[in-house]
Amino acid sequence: MILVVGSKGMLGQELMQVFGDAARGVDLDDIDITDLASVQRVLLTLKPRIVINAAAYTDVDGCQAEVEKAMQVNGEGVAYLALTTKEIGAKLVQVSTDYIFDGKKGSPYVEDDLASPLSIYGESKLAGEMNAWFNPDHLIVRTQWLYGHGGKNFVETMLKLAGERSELSVVDDQTGSPTWAYDLALAIKALLDKGCGGTYHAANAGFVSWNGFAKEIFRLAGIADIKVNPMSTAELNRPAPRPLYSTLDCSKLAQDTGFALQPWQQALERYLELRPAR
Ligand SMILES: NC(=O)c1ccc[n+]([C@@H]2O[C@H](COP(=O)([O-])OP(=O)(O)OC[C@H]3O[C@@H](n4cnc5c(N)ncnc54)[C@H](OP(=O)(O)O)[C@@H]3O)[C@@H](O)[C@H]2O)c1
């Protein structure tokens, strides 16, 4: 059995769809990953073959203010999962982020590039990656700019704002790859099907700024009566610094599994088509 920890989150819900009957889901009601006793109770009872950790404290600006909570959930929690999966002979899949990089490389990041997080969220996720190594049988999958059904995300925020305003300002100096959580779940399945371990990058192909992403959302949703103005990261002035260019090179995933994530525009189109039904 595959245990999805954080199964009620945005990625967790897509993982439950993709793995279907093979998966069982637990979330905060059943397990607190910051509590070793709780982790041991659930894992020693259920004895999964694979644990996919999709649980995290994902509020990037919130982490900047709540350092201890960020380190506990995103860092220590992974150590408890790694130690306990090792004890029961299970594999640990840890989901990580492009925010472990500083975005200064100027070209897509490969798995071996040096991590240099700018924010507490990035630092805490890097601590989580390092802690995943407590279980030698681990798979770390880094992704970025996620959106999915049943989650609070940029696509849903833009569509909501379009109903309220005729003009928006959206950051145009951060570049990344918007990634549909369903496609990420398929990539994780492809990696597990091939028995892969170590670190992989998985994001939809291509890249764009948040501003370009917003314009494509409105174009595909048939919303013409909205003006999208450019804005700089400095002007937005959020508490946590973000990398300006943090696209992920996903060629290792394609080489080792034969699976490549579709271009971000196609993924977005499919997400919007399925949206009313989900
Ligand atoms: N979202 C992105 O753009 C993005 C980008 C790159 C990487 N990632 C990574 O992708 C993974 C999934 O992200 P997501 O956006 O799907 O996250 P999400 O929607 O915030 O879901 C996380 C889930 O974990 C639960 N959780 C929080 N603390 C927990 C704890 N102590 N014990 C057990 N469960 C706990 C949350 O419950 P509550 O909601 O009740 O707190 C929630 O159900 C994370 O590792 C994240 O760092 C996300």
mmCIF file of C-alpha atoms and ligand atoms in Angstrom:
data_model
loop_
_atom_site.group_PDB
_atom_site.id
_atom_site.type_symbol
_atom_site.label_atom_id
_atom_site.label_comp_id
_atom_site.label_asym_id
_atom_site.label_seq_id
_atom_site.Cartn_x
_atom_site.Cartn_y
_atom_site.Cartn_z
ATOM 1 C CA MET A 1 0.000 0.000 0.000
ATOM 2 C CA ILE A 2 1.093 3.550 -0.749
ATOM 3 C CA LEU A 3 0.426 6.014 2.060
ATOM 4 C CA VAL A 4 -0.156 9.630 1.022
ATOM 5 C CA VAL A 5 0.572 11.944 3.958
ATOM 6 C CA GLY A 6 -1.166 15.306 3.440
ATOM 7 C CA SER A 7 -3.866 13.679 1.303
ATOM 8 C CA LYS A 8 -6.292 16.596 1.746
ATOM 9 C CA GLY A 9 -3.824 19.142 0.358
ATOM 10 C CA MET A 10 -3.696 20.261 -3.273
ATOM 11 C CA LEU A 11 -1.091 17.716 -4.414
ATOM 12 C CA GLY A 12 -2.350 15.110 -1.958
ATOM 13 C CA GLN A 13 -5.778 15.080 -3.607
ATOM 14 C CA GLU A 14 -4.242 14.586 -7.066
ATOM 15 C CA LEU A 15 -1.997 11.790 -5.751
ATOM 16 C CA MET A 16 -5.087 10.039 -4.370
ATOM 17 C CA GLN A 17 -6.690 10.283 -7.852
ATOM 18 C CA VAL A 18 -3.625 8.977 -9.669
ATOM 19 C CA PHE A 19 -2.827 6.078 -7.324
ATOM 20 C CA GLY A 20 -6.501 5.140 -6.834
ATOM 21 C CA ASP A 21 -7.087 1.899 -4.895
ATOM 22 C CA ALA A 22 -3.354 1.402 -4.343
ATOM 23 C CA ALA A 23 -3.279 4.449 -2.052
ATOM 24 C CA ARG A 24 -4.492 5.317 1.392
ATOM 25 C CA GLY A 25 -4.539 8.929 2.566
ATOM 26 C CA VAL A 26 -3.887 10.542 5.933
ATOM 27 C CA ASP A 27 -3.882 14.217 6.887
ATOM 28 C CA LEU A 28 -3.714 16.325 10.055
ATOM 29 C CA ASP A 29 -6.805 14.606 11.541
ATOM 30 C CA ASP A 30 -4.919 11.285 11.523
ATOM 31 C CA ILE A 31 -1.234 12.168 11.757
ATOM 32 C CA ASP A 32 0.899 15.099 12.897
ATOM 33 C CA ILE A 33 4.272 14.744 11.222
ATOM 34 C CA THR A 34 5.856 17.073 13.822
ATOM 35 C CA ASP A 35 5.117 14.455 16.496
ATOM 36 C CA LEU A 36 7.344 11.356 16.313
ATOM 37 C CA ALA A 37 4.898 9.276 18.389
ATOM 38 C CA SER A 38 2.061 10.130 15.997
ATOM 39 C CA VAL A 39 4.188 9.234 12.954
ATOM 40 C CA GLN A 40 5.252 5.933 14.517
ATOM 41 C CA ARG A 41 1.692 5.035 15.551
ATOM 42 C CA VAL A 42 0.309 5.528 12.035
ATOM 43 C CA LEU A 43 3.200 3.977 10.102
ATOM 44 C CA LEU A 44 3.725 0.991 12.394
ATOM 45 C CA THR A 45 -0.029 0.264 12.276
ATOM 46 C CA LEU A 46 -0.553 0.686 8.531
ATOM 47 C CA LYS A 47 2.863 -0.654 7.416
ATOM 48 C CA PRO A 48 2.864 0.985 3.977
ATOM 49 C CA ARG A 49 5.363 -0.071 1.300
ATOM 50 C CA ILE A 50 5.815 3.544 0.185
ATOM 51 C CA VAL A 51 5.094 6.832 1.994
ATOM 52 C CA ILE A 52 4.607 9.951 -0.142
ATOM 53 C CA ASN A 53 4.938 13.077 1.971
ATOM 54 C CA ALA A 54 2.761 15.807 0.458
ATOM 55 C CA ALA A 55 2.242 17.448 3.869
ATOM 56 C CA ALA A 56 3.977 20.759 4.423
ATOM 57 C CA TYR A 57 3.625 24.280 5.741
ATOM 58 C CA THR A 58 3.319 25.900 2.301
ATOM 59 C CA ASP A 59 2.490 29.518 3.140
ATOM 60 C CA VAL A 60 5.776 31.079 1.984
ATOM 61 C CA ASP A 61 5.180 34.450 3.684
ATOM 62 C CA GLY A 62 3.698 32.723 6.748
ATOM 63 C CA CYS A 63 6.920 30.704 7.134
ATOM 64 C CA GLN A 64 8.927 33.953 7.195
ATOM 65 C CA ALA A 65 7.015 34.978 10.358
ATOM 66 C CA GLU A 66 6.635 31.497 11.905
ATOM 67 C CA VAL A 67 10.169 30.156 11.656
ATOM 68 C CA GLU A 68 9.768 27.472 14.308
ATOM 69 C CA LYS A 69 6.581 26.056 12.767
ATOM 70 C CA ALA A 70 8.208 26.072 9.298
ATOM 71 C CA MET A 71 11.253 24.151 10.547
ATOM 72 C CA GLN A 72 9.112 21.715 12.517
ATOM 73 C CA VAL A 73 6.686 20.821 9.703
ATOM 74 C CA ASN A 74 8.977 21.099 6.671
ATOM 75 C CA GLY A 75 12.206 19.995 8.363
ATOM 76 C CA GLU A 76 11.803 17.857 11.498
ATOM 77 C CA GLY A 77 8.591 16.245 10.269
ATOM 78 C CA VAL A 78 10.514 14.768 7.340
ATOM 79 C CA ALA A 79 13.168 13.391 9.708
ATOM 80 C CA TYR A 80 10.459 11.541 11.655
ATOM 81 C CA LEU A 81 8.985 10.153 8.429
ATOM 82 C CA ALA A 82 12.435 9.121 7.182
ATOM 83 C CA LEU A 83 13.461 7.382 10.413
ATOM 84 C CA THR A 84 10.137 5.561 10.712
ATOM 85 C CA THR A 85 9.940 4.501 7.046
ATOM 86 C CA LYS A 86 13.488 3.158 7.393
ATOM 87 C CA GLU A 87 12.411 1.211 10.502
ATOM 88 C CA ILE A 88 9.540 -0.482 8.635
ATOM 89 C CA GLY A 89 11.492 -0.994 5.381
ATOM 90 C CA ALA A 90 9.404 1.471 3.356
ATOM 91 C CA LYS A 91 10.467 4.018 0.739
ATOM 92 C CA LEU A 92 9.993 7.734 1.461
ATOM 93 C CA VAL A 93 9.004 10.159 -1.278
ATOM 94 C CA GLN A 94 9.607 13.769 -0.246
ATOM 95 C CA VAL A 95 8.171 16.618 -2.320
ATOM 96 C CA SER A 96 10.393 19.694 -2.469
ATOM 97 C CA THR A 97 10.622 23.026 -4.219
ATOM 98 C CA ASP A 98 12.557 25.343 -6.551
ATOM 99 C CA TYR A 99 12.672 27.784 -3.596
ATOM 100 C CA ILE A 100 15.760 25.916 -2.307
ATOM 101 C CA PHE A 101 17.576 27.799 -5.121
ATOM 102 C CA ASP A 102 18.377 31.525 -5.177
ATOM 103 C CA GLY A 103 17.362 31.994 -8.827
ATOM 104 C CA LYS A 104 20.671 33.610 -9.793
ATOM 105 C CA LYS A 105 21.976 30.837 -12.093
ATOM 106 C CA GLY A 106 20.374 32.301 -15.228
ATOM 107 C CA SER A 107 19.480 28.918 -16.739
ATOM 108 C CA PRO A 108 17.306 25.963 -15.624
ATOM 109 C CA TYR A 109 18.516 24.239 -12.459
ATOM 110 C CA VAL A 110 19.700 20.622 -12.555
ATOM 111 C CA GLU A 111 19.427 18.290 -9.578
ATOM 112 C CA ASP A 112 23.091 18.697 -8.509
ATOM 113 C CA ASP A 113 23.118 22.501 -8.528
ATOM 114 C CA LEU A 114 24.031 24.137 -5.253
ATOM 115 C CA ALA A 115 21.075 24.981 -3.029
ATOM 116 C CA SER A 116 20.995 28.503 -1.618
ATOM 117 C CA PRO A 117 17.525 29.345 -0.310
ATOM 118 C CA LEU A 118 16.467 32.977 0.021
ATOM 119 C CA SER A 119 13.535 32.447 2.408
ATOM 120 C CA ILE A 120 12.680 30.571 5.598
ATOM 121 C CA TYR A 121 10.307 28.395 3.551
ATOM 122 C CA GLY A 122 13.199 27.495 1.210
ATOM 123 C CA GLU A 123 15.519 26.811 4.161
ATOM 124 C CA SER A 124 12.944 24.629 5.878
ATOM 125 C CA LYS A 125 12.285 22.639 2.680
ATOM 126 C CA LEU A 126 16.041 22.170 2.200
ATOM 127 C CA ALA A 127 16.246 20.869 5.780
ATOM 128 C CA GLY A 128 13.436 18.457 4.818
ATOM 129 C CA GLU A 129 15.443 17.234 1.805
ATOM 130 C CA MET A 130 18.495 16.618 3.970
ATOM 131 C CA ASN A 131 16.402 14.839 6.588
ATOM 132 C CA ALA A 132 14.877 12.555 3.929
ATOM 133 C CA TRP A 133 18.387 11.068 3.656
ATOM 134 C CA PHE A 134 17.897 9.433 7.100
ATOM 135 C CA ASN A 135 16.165 6.794 4.976
ATOM 136 C CA PRO A 136 18.604 5.637 2.255
ATOM 137 C CA ASP A 137 15.557 4.439 0.288
ATOM 138 C CA HIS A 138 14.258 7.915 -0.549
ATOM 139 C CA LEU A 139 13.051 9.821 -3.577
ATOM 140 C CA ILE A 140 13.070 13.639 -3.528
ATOM 141 C CA VAL A 141 10.942 15.325 -6.187
ATOM 142 C CA ARG A 142 11.347 19.089 -6.596
ATOM 143 C CA THR A 143 8.591 21.023 -8.315
ATOM 144 C CA GLN A 144 7.328 24.607 -8.634
ATOM 145 C CA TRP A 145 4.363 26.977 -9.124
ATOM 146 C CA LEU A 146 1.744 24.289 -8.387
ATOM 147 C CA TYR A 147 -1.980 24.588 -9.012
ATOM 148 C CA GLY A 148 -4.601 21.896 -8.743
ATOM 149 C CA HIS A 149 -8.235 21.071 -8.106
ATOM 150 C CA GLY A 150 -9.260 21.611 -4.517
ATOM 151 C CA GLY A 151 -6.365 23.885 -3.606
ATOM 152 C CA LYS A 152 -5.828 27.570 -2.987
ATOM 153 C CA ASN A 153 -3.634 28.579 -5.909
ATOM 154 C CA PHE A 154 -2.717 31.296 -8.418
ATOM 155 C CA VAL A 155 -5.159 30.127 -11.131
ATOM 156 C CA GLU A 156 -8.125 30.192 -8.758
ATOM 157 C CA THR A 157 -7.022 33.545 -7.315
ATOM 158 C CA MET A 158 -6.805 35.100 -10.800
ATOM 159 C CA LEU A 159 -10.239 33.760 -11.827
ATOM 160 C CA LYS A 160 -11.758 35.092 -8.602
ATOM 161 C CA LEU A 161 -10.156 38.521 -9.074
ATOM 162 C CA ALA A 162 -11.411 38.655 -12.675
ATOM 163 C CA GLY A 163 -14.942 38.548 -11.280
ATOM 164 C CA GLU A 164 -14.238 41.507 -9.011
ATOM 165 C CA ARG A 165 -11.944 43.854 -10.979
ATOM 166 C CA SER A 166 -11.325 45.161 -14.491
ATOM 167 C CA GLU A 167 -7.605 45.788 -13.975
ATOM 168 C CA LEU A 168 -4.841 43.894 -12.135
ATOM 169 C CA SER A 169 -1.108 44.308 -11.516
ATOM 170 C CA VAL A 170 0.866 41.053 -11.638
ATOM 171 C CA VAL A 171 4.609 40.495 -11.132
ATOM 172 C CA ASP A 172 6.519 40.239 -14.402
ATOM 173 C CA ASP A 173 10.104 39.768 -13.171
ATOM 174 C CA GLN A 174 9.814 36.260 -11.680
ATOM 175 C CA THR A 175 10.085 33.379 -14.143
ATOM 176 C CA GLY A 176 9.081 29.776 -13.547
ATOM 177 C CA SER A 177 7.074 26.832 -14.839
ATOM 178 C CA PRO A 178 3.438 26.693 -13.751
ATOM 179 C CA THR A 179 2.811 23.037 -12.888
ATOM 180 C CA TRP A 180 -0.475 21.167 -12.686
ATOM 181 C CA ALA A 181 -0.424 19.034 -9.532
ATOM 182 C CA TYR A 182 -2.090 16.192 -11.458
ATOM 183 C CA ASP A 183 0.858 16.062 -13.896
ATOM 184 C CA LEU A 184 3.270 16.090 -10.950
ATOM 185 C CA ALA A 185 1.397 13.144 -9.434
ATOM 186 C CA LEU A 186 1.801 11.286 -12.771
ATOM 187 C CA ALA A 187 5.550 12.035 -12.686
ATOM 188 C CA ILE A 188 5.827 10.672 -9.141
ATOM 189 C CA LYS A 189 3.997 7.523 -10.279
ATOM 190 C CA ALA A 190 6.376 7.148 -13.262
ATOM 191 C CA LEU A 191 9.397 7.452 -10.934
ATOM 192 C CA LEU A 192 7.984 4.888 -8.512
ATOM 193 C CA ASP A 193 7.026 2.507 -11.339
ATOM 194 C CA LYS A 194 10.679 2.545 -12.467
ATOM 195 C CA GLY A 195 11.966 2.137 -8.892
ATOM 196 C CA CYS A 196 13.895 5.431 -9.041
ATOM 197 C CA GLY A 197 15.615 6.924 -5.988
ATOM 198 C CA GLY A 198 17.591 10.088 -5.292
ATOM 199 C CA THR A 199 16.603 13.573 -6.461
ATOM 200 C CA TYR A 200 14.530 14.558 -9.510
ATOM 201 C CA HIS A 201 13.028 17.740 -10.932
ATOM 202 C CA ALA A 202 9.431 17.617 -12.189
ATOM 203 C CA ALA A 203 7.558 20.615 -13.621
ATOM 204 C CA ASN A 204 5.454 21.280 -16.689
ATOM 205 C CA ALA A 205 7.594 22.149 -19.734
ATOM 206 C CA GLY A 206 8.329 25.746 -20.731
ATOM 207 C CA PHE A 207 8.419 28.852 -18.572
ATOM 208 C CA VAL A 208 6.720 32.204 -18.140
ATOM 209 C CA SER A 209 6.381 35.106 -15.689
ATOM 210 C CA TRP A 210 3.454 35.323 -13.242
ATOM 211 C CA ASN A 211 2.187 38.162 -15.433
ATOM 212 C CA GLY A 212 2.300 36.012 -18.594
ATOM 213 C CA PHE A 213 0.705 33.142 -16.682
ATOM 214 C CA ALA A 214 -2.182 35.410 -15.612
ATOM 215 C CA LYS A 215 -2.729 36.581 -19.204
ATOM 216 C CA GLU A 216 -2.832 32.971 -20.453
ATOM 217 C CA ILE A 217 -5.339 32.011 -17.724
ATOM 218 C CA PHE A 218 -7.653 34.826 -18.842
ATOM 219 C CA ARG A 219 -7.159 34.027 -22.549
ATOM 220 C CA LEU A 220 -7.972 30.328 -22.091
ATOM 221 C CA ALA A 221 -10.899 31.111 -19.780
ATOM 222 C CA GLY A 222 -12.322 33.502 -22.418
ATOM 223 C CA ILE A 223 -12.041 36.533 -20.122
ATOM 224 C CA ALA A 224 -11.259 39.497 -22.397
ATOM 225 C CA ASP A 225 -12.431 42.440 -20.295
ATOM 226 C CA ILE A 226 -9.487 42.573 -17.892
ATOM 227 C CA LYS A 227 -6.275 44.561 -18.147
ATOM 228 C CA VAL A 228 -3.129 42.903 -16.718
ATOM 229 C CA ASN A 229 -0.448 45.452 -15.847
ATOM 230 C CA PRO A 230 3.212 44.603 -15.147
ATOM 231 C CA MET A 231 4.585 44.999 -11.631
ATOM 232 C CA SER A 232 8.022 44.306 -10.121
ATOM 233 C CA THR A 233 8.786 41.977 -7.193
ATOM 234 C CA ALA A 234 10.221 45.007 -5.358
ATOM 235 C CA GLU A 235 6.935 46.908 -5.813
ATOM 236 C CA LEU A 236 4.900 43.955 -4.492
ATOM 237 C CA ASN A 237 7.132 43.908 -1.382
ATOM 238 C CA ARG A 238 6.142 40.514 0.073
ATOM 239 C CA PRO A 239 7.730 39.417 3.402
ATOM 240 C CA ALA A 240 9.614 36.431 1.909
ATOM 241 C CA PRO A 241 12.132 36.931 -0.925
ATOM 242 C CA ARG A 242 11.509 34.770 -4.008
ATOM 243 C CA PRO A 243 13.989 33.525 -6.618
ATOM 244 C CA LEU A 244 13.648 35.526 -9.840
ATOM 245 C CA TYR A 245 14.531 32.705 -12.249
ATOM 246 C CA SER A 246 14.105 29.215 -10.851
ATOM 247 C CA THR A 247 13.003 26.974 -13.714
ATOM 248 C CA LEU A 248 13.863 23.316 -13.257
ATOM 249 C CA ASP A 249 15.630 21.170 -15.850
ATOM 250 C CA CYS A 250 13.544 17.972 -15.953
ATOM 251 C CA SER A 251 15.647 15.965 -18.422
ATOM 252 C CA LYS A 252 16.799 13.433 -15.777
ATOM 253 C CA LEU A 253 13.155 12.501 -15.150
ATOM 254 C CA ALA A 254 12.561 12.012 -18.887
ATOM 255 C CA GLN A 255 15.778 9.998 -19.343
ATOM 256 C CA ASP A 256 15.171 7.639 -16.417
ATOM 257 C CA THR A 257 11.411 7.108 -16.806
ATOM 258 C CA GLY A 258 10.501 8.011 -20.393
ATOM 259 C CA PHE A 259 7.904 10.352 -18.882
ATOM 260 C CA ALA A 260 7.938 14.067 -19.698
ATOM 261 C CA LEU A 261 5.467 16.595 -18.334
ATOM 262 C CA GLN A 262 3.440 18.366 -21.019
ATOM 263 C CA PRO A 263 3.938 22.082 -21.827
ATOM 264 C CA TRP A 264 2.443 24.323 -19.146
ATOM 265 C CA GLN A 265 -0.060 25.913 -21.577
ATOM 266 C CA GLN A 266 -1.553 22.494 -22.463
ATOM 267 C CA ALA A 267 -1.750 21.496 -18.804
ATOM 268 C CA LEU A 268 -3.504 24.748 -17.945
ATOM 269 C CA GLU A 269 -5.997 24.293 -20.777
ATOM 270 C CA ARG A 270 -6.849 20.775 -19.550
ATOM 271 C CA TYR A 271 -7.131 21.979 -15.930
ATOM 272 C CA LEU A 272 -9.579 24.701 -16.977
ATOM 273 C CA GLU A 273 -11.615 22.205 -19.052
ATOM 274 C CA LEU A 274 -11.931 19.812 -16.090
ATOM 275 C CA ARG A 275 -12.440 22.556 -13.513
ATOM 276 C CA PRO A 276 -16.236 22.758 -13.448
ATOM 277 C CA ALA A 277 -16.557 18.982 -13.100
ATOM 278 C CA ARG A 278 -14.166 18.574 -10.136
HETATM 279 N N1 LIG B 1 2.079 24.941 -3.803
HETATM 280 C C1 LIG B 1 3.167 25.165 -4.539
HETATM 281 O O1 LIG B 1 3.222 26.064 -5.392
HETATM 282 C C2 LIG B 1 4.380 24.285 -4.349
HETATM 283 C C3 LIG B 1 5.528 24.548 -5.123
HETATM 284 C C4 LIG B 1 6.641 23.731 -4.959
HETATM 285 C C5 LIG B 1 6.626 22.687 -4.058
HETATM 286 N N2 LIG B 1 5.507 22.477 -3.311
HETATM 287 C C6 LIG B 1 5.538 21.363 -2.357
HETATM 288 O O2 LIG B 1 4.551 20.430 -2.771
HETATM 289 C C7 LIG B 1 4.019 19.762 -1.626
HETATM 290 C C8 LIG B 1 2.502 19.837 -1.656
HETATM 291 O O3 LIG B 1 2.115 21.214 -1.635
HETATM 292 P P1 LIG B 1 0.573 21.654 -1.646
HETATM 293 O O4 LIG B 1 0.542 23.021 -2.235
HETATM 294 O O5 LIG B 1 -0.257 20.547 -2.185
HETATM 295 O O6 LIG B 1 0.330 21.795 -0.075
HETATM 296 P P2 LIG B 1 -1.048 22.113 0.707
HETATM 297 O O7 LIG B 1 -2.182 22.240 -0.248
HETATM 298 O O8 LIG B 1 -0.740 23.237 1.634
HETATM 299 O O9 LIG B 1 -1.284 20.769 1.524
HETATM 300 C C9 LIG B 1 -0.474 20.391 2.606
HETATM 301 C C10 LIG B 1 -1.281 19.459 3.485
HETATM 302 O O10 LIG B 1 -0.453 19.091 4.603
HETATM 303 C C11 LIG B 1 -1.241 19.210 5.785
HETATM 304 N N3 LIG B 1 -0.368 19.416 6.941
HETATM 305 C C12 LIG B 1 0.154 20.591 7.385
HETATM 306 N N4 LIG B 1 0.861 20.389 8.504
HETATM 307 C C13 LIG B 1 0.805 19.057 8.783
HETATM 308 C C14 LIG B 1 1.320 18.242 9.821
HETATM 309 N N5 LIG B 1 2.053 18.753 10.821
HETATM 310 N N6 LIG B 1 1.051 16.920 9.797
HETATM 311 C C15 LIG B 1 0.295 16.396 8.802
HETATM 312 N N7 LIG B 1 -0.237 17.114 7.799
HETATM 313 C C16 LIG B 1 0.014 18.445 7.783
HETATM 314 C C17 LIG B 1 -2.127 20.404 5.502
HETATM 315 O O11 LIG B 1 -3.204 20.461 6.410
HETATM 316 P P3 LIG B 1 -3.862 21.915 6.751
HETATM 317 O O12 LIG B 1 -4.306 22.488 5.439
HETATM 318 O O13 LIG B 1 -4.986 21.567 7.670
HETATM 319 O O14 LIG B 1 -2.768 22.717 7.374
HETATM 320 C C18 LIG B 1 -2.541 20.118 4.060
HETATM 321 O O15 LIG B 1 -3.627 19.222 3.992
HETATM 322 C C19 LIG B 1 4.676 20.423 -0.417
HETATM 323 O O16 LIG B 1 5.790 19.663 -0.040
HETATM 324 C C20 LIG B 1 5.159 21.759 -0.951
HETATM 325 O O17 LIG B 1 6.252 22.253 -0.220
HETATM 326 C C21 LIG B 1 4.395 23.240 -3.436
#
